[in-house]
Coordinates of C-alpha atoms in Angstrom, one line a residue:
Chain A
X1 CA 129.4 43.5 54.8
X2 CA 131.5 46.2 56.5
X3 CA 129.9 49.6 56.8
X4 CA 131.9 52.7 57.8
X5 CA 130.3 55.9 59.0
X6 CA 132.4 59.0 59.4
X7 CA 132.0 62.1 61.4
X8 CA 130.8 65.4 59.9
X9 CA 132.7 68.2 58.2
X10 CA 135.1 70.4 60.1
X11 CA 136.5 73.9 59.7
X12 CA 139.7 74.6 61.4
X13 CA 142.2 77.5 61.7
X14 CA 145.9 77.0 60.8
X15 CA 147.8 75.5 63.6
X16 CA 144.8 73.7 65.1
X17 CA 144.2 70.0 65.4
X18 CA 141.3 67.9 64.1
X19 CA 140.0 64.6 65.3
X20 CA 137.9 62.5 63.0
X21 CA 136.0 59.3 63.7
X22 CA 135.0 56.2 61.8
X23 CA 132.4 53.9 63.2
X24 CA 132.4 50.3 62.0
X25 CA 129.3 48.1 61.7
X26 CA 128.8 44.7 60.2
X27 CA 132.2 43.6 61.6
X28 CA 134.0 44.3 64.8
X29 CA 137.0 46.6 64.8
X30 CA 139.4 43.9 66.0
X31 CA 138.7 41.9 62.9
X32 CA 139.7 44.8 60.6
X33 CA 142.6 47.0 59.9
X34 CA 141.5 50.6 59.6
X35 CA 143.4 53.1 57.5
X36 CA 143.1 56.8 56.6
X37 CA 143.4 58.1 53.1
X38 CA 143.0 61.7 52.1
X39 CA 142.1 63.6 48.9
X40 CA 142.8 67.3 48.4
X41 CA 140.4 69.1 46.1
X42 CA 140.9 68.0 42.5
X43 CA 143.8 65.7 43.5
X44 CA 144.5 62.0 43.8
X45 CA 144.3 59.6 46.8
X46 CA 147.0 59.8 49.4
X47 CA 147.5 57.1 52.1
X48 CA 148.3 58.5 55.5
X49 CA 148.3 56.0 58.3
X50 CA 146.9 52.7 59.3
X51 CA 147.0 49.7 61.6
X52 CA 149.4 47.0 60.6
X53 CA 147.7 43.9 61.8
X54 CA 150.7 41.7 61.1
X55 CA 152.8 43.2 63.9
X56 CA 150.1 45.0 65.8
X57 CA 151.6 48.4 65.3
X58 CA 150.6 51.6 63.5
X59 CA 152.3 52.5 60.2
X60 CA 152.6 56.0 58.8
X61 CA 153.4 57.6 55.5
X62 CA 156.6 59.4 56.2
X63 CA 155.2 62.9 55.6
X64 CA 152.7 62.5 58.4
X65 CA 154.8 60.8 61.0
X66 CA 154.9 62.9 64.2
X67 CA 151.8 64.8 63.2
X68 CA 149.1 62.2 63.2
X69 CA 147.7 59.8 65.8
X70 CA 145.3 57.0 65.4
X71 CA 143.3 55.4 68.2
X72 CA 140.6 52.8 68.5
X73 CA 137.8 52.2 70.9
X74 CA 136.9 48.6 70.6
X75 CA 133.9 49.0 73.0
X76 CA 132.2 51.2 70.4
X77 CA 133.9 49.8 67.2
X78 CA 135.1 53.3 66.4
X79 CA 138.5 54.4 65.0
X80 CA 139.8 57.9 65.4
X81 CA 142.5 59.9 63.5
X82 CA 143.9 63.1 64.9
X83 CA 145.9 65.5 62.7
X84 CA 147.8 68.3 64.3
X85 CA 149.4 71.6 63.2
X86 CA 147.0 72.0 60.4
X87 CA 147.9 74.2 57.4
X88 CA 145.8 75.1 54.3
X89 CA 147.5 72.1 52.5
X90 CA 145.6 69.8 54.8
X91 CA 142.3 70.9 53.3
X92 CA 141.0 67.7 51.9
X93 CA 138.4 64.9 52.2
X94 CA 139.6 62.3 54.7
X95 CA 138.4 58.7 54.2
X96 CA 138.7 55.8 56.5
X97 CA 139.0 52.5 54.7
X98 CA 139.2 49.0 55.9
X99 CA 141.1 45.9 54.9
X100 CA 140.9 42.4 56.1
X101 CA 144.0 41.0 57.8
X102 CA 145.3 39.1 54.9
X103 CA 144.7 41.7 52.2
X104 CA 146.8 44.6 50.9
X105 CA 143.8 46.5 49.5
X106 CA 140.9 48.4 50.9
X107 CA 137.6 46.7 50.4
X108 CA 135.3 49.1 52.2
X109 CA 135.5 52.9 52.5
X110 CA 133.7 55.5 54.5
X111 CA 131.9 58.4 52.8
X112 CA 134.6 60.8 53.8
X113 CA 134.9 63.9 56.0
X114 CA 135.7 67.3 54.5
X115 CA 138.3 69.2 56.6
X116 CA 138.7 72.8 55.6
X117 CA 141.7 74.7 57.0
X118 CA 141.2 78.5 56.7
X119 CA 142.0 81.6 58.7
Chain B
X1 CA 159.6 56.2 47.0
X2 CA 157.6 53.9 44.8
X3 CA 155.9 55.8 42.0
X4 CA 152.9 54.6 40.0
X5 CA 152.2 56.4 36.8
X6 CA 148.9 56.5 35.1
X7 CA 147.7 58.4 32.0
X8 CA 145.7 61.5 33.1
X9 CA 142.8 60.6 30.8
X10 CA 141.3 57.9 28.6
X11 CA 138.4 58.4 26.3
X12 CA 136.3 55.6 24.9
X13 CA 133.0 55.2 23.0
X14 CA 130.2 53.2 24.6
X15 CA 130.5 49.5 23.8
X16 CA 134.2 49.7 23.2
X17 CA 137.1 48.7 25.4
X18 CA 139.0 51.0 27.8
X19 CA 142.5 50.1 28.9
X20 CA 144.0 52.0 31.8
X21 CA 147.7 51.5 32.5
X22 CA 149.6 51.7 35.7
X23 CA 153.4 51.9 35.3
X24 CA 155.9 51.1 38.1
X25 CA 159.3 49.7 38.5
X26 CA 158.9 45.9 38.3
X27 CA 155.3 46.3 39.2
X28 CA 154.7 42.7 37.9
X29 CA 156.2 41.4 41.2
X30 CA 153.5 43.3 43.2
X31 CA 149.8 42.7 43.8
X32 CA 148.0 45.5 42.1
X33 CA 144.5 46.8 43.1
X34 CA 142.2 49.1 41.2
X35 CA 139.5 51.6 42.5
X36 CA 136.8 53.4 40.8
X37 CA 135.8 56.9 42.1
X38 CA 132.8 58.8 40.8
X39 CA 132.5 62.5 41.5
X40 CA 131.6 63.3 45.1
X41 CA 131.8 59.6 46.1
X42 CA 134.2 57.4 48.0
X43 CA 136.4 55.0 46.0
X44 CA 135.1 51.6 45.2
X45 CA 137.4 48.5 44.8
X46 CA 136.8 47.0 41.4
X47 CA 139.8 44.7 41.0
X48 CA 142.2 43.3 43.6
X49 CA 145.3 41.2 43.4
X50 CA 145.9 41.9 39.8
X51 CA 142.8 40.4 38.3
X52 CA 140.3 39.3 41.0
X53 CA 136.9 41.0 41.2
X54 CA 135.0 41.7 44.5
X55 CA 131.5 40.4 44.7
X56 CA 129.1 42.7 42.8
X57 CA 131.7 44.0 40.3
X58 CA 130.7 43.2 36.7
X59 CA 132.8 40.7 34.7
X60 CA 133.5 43.6 32.2
X61 CA 136.2 44.7 34.6
X62 CA 139.4 42.7 34.4
X63 CA 143.1 43.3 35.2
X64 CA 146.5 42.1 34.3
X65 CA 150.0 42.7 35.5
X66 CA 153.4 42.0 34.0
X67 CA 156.9 43.4 34.2
X68 CA 156.6 47.2 34.5
X69 CA 152.9 47.7 33.6
X70 CA 149.6 46.7 35.2
X71 CA 146.4 47.2 33.2
X72 CA 142.7 47.6 34.1
X73 CA 140.5 46.7 31.2
X74 CA 136.9 47.7 31.0
X75 CA 135.0 45.8 28.3
X76 CA 131.7 47.0 26.7
X77 CA 132.0 50.4 28.3
X78 CA 128.8 52.0 29.6
X79 CA 128.1 55.6 30.5
X80 CA 128.1 54.6 34.1
X81 CA 131.8 53.6 33.9
X82 CA 132.8 57.3 33.6
X83 CA 134.9 57.9 36.6
X84 CA 138.4 58.3 38.0
X85 CA 140.4 55.1 38.3
X86 CA 143.3 54.6 40.7
X87 CA 145.8 51.7 40.9
X88 CA 147.4 50.8 44.3
X89 CA 150.1 48.6 45.6
X90 CA 151.5 47.8 49.0
X91 CA 155.2 48.6 49.0
X92 CA 156.9 47.4 52.2
X93 CA 160.3 48.5 51.0
X94 CA 159.6 52.2 51.5
X95 CA 158.0 54.4 54.1
X96 CA 155.1 54.9 51.8
X97 CA 153.6 51.5 52.4
X98 CA 150.3 51.9 50.5
X99 CA 150.9 53.7 47.3
X100 CA 148.3 55.0 44.9
X101 CA 148.7 55.8 41.2
X102 CA 148.2 59.3 39.9
X103 CA 144.7 58.5 38.7
X104 CA 143.0 58.3 35.3
X105 CA 139.9 60.1 34.2
X106 CA 137.8 57.8 32.0
X107 CA 135.4 59.7 29.7
X108 CA 132.7 57.9 27.9
X109 CA 132.1 59.7 24.6

């Protein structure tokens, strides 16, 4: 059973960056593909970025390409997502979610991290 | 980009059947997954690959997919089924890769 634990809420000013973490337990990070999905207040789910285990690269939703970076620390089974040049439109709950290599769905989700962007 | 359209809301009485649709161009050729999200909580996978249920999900949840519409069916609806439901596909033909539907609020009357 995969368990994902995310870092705490953040408040940032416009133009700043935020780096969120997602610690995996129950599995090792190398056995999973970690993705990031966000949800603005009162809105739907929006996939942002994730690791494509088929070719070993990172895949991005076009609107976030160039503004988001994902990294992984396999020694601590922790994934990170950094989002730069924040605006108020980035205020959202950010979820990490995992999928097994052969799947195209997310079978485990973290509890989410609220990021508030405000001057 | 690939668009998945869901009705904003569905209302159903307890014990009845709720059907939530997810419309997309030739969605029948894709594997469709469904998530349940209760207020203040993370989404939970309830159906994957059109109609398979993860361990722990009641048999009351089922799915189908054909041509331009996928459907999540909740039989014998309970008060605890009140939530937002999202469909999702993996679209390799676009830069949006993982696409979520617009979401449907299910209200149990």
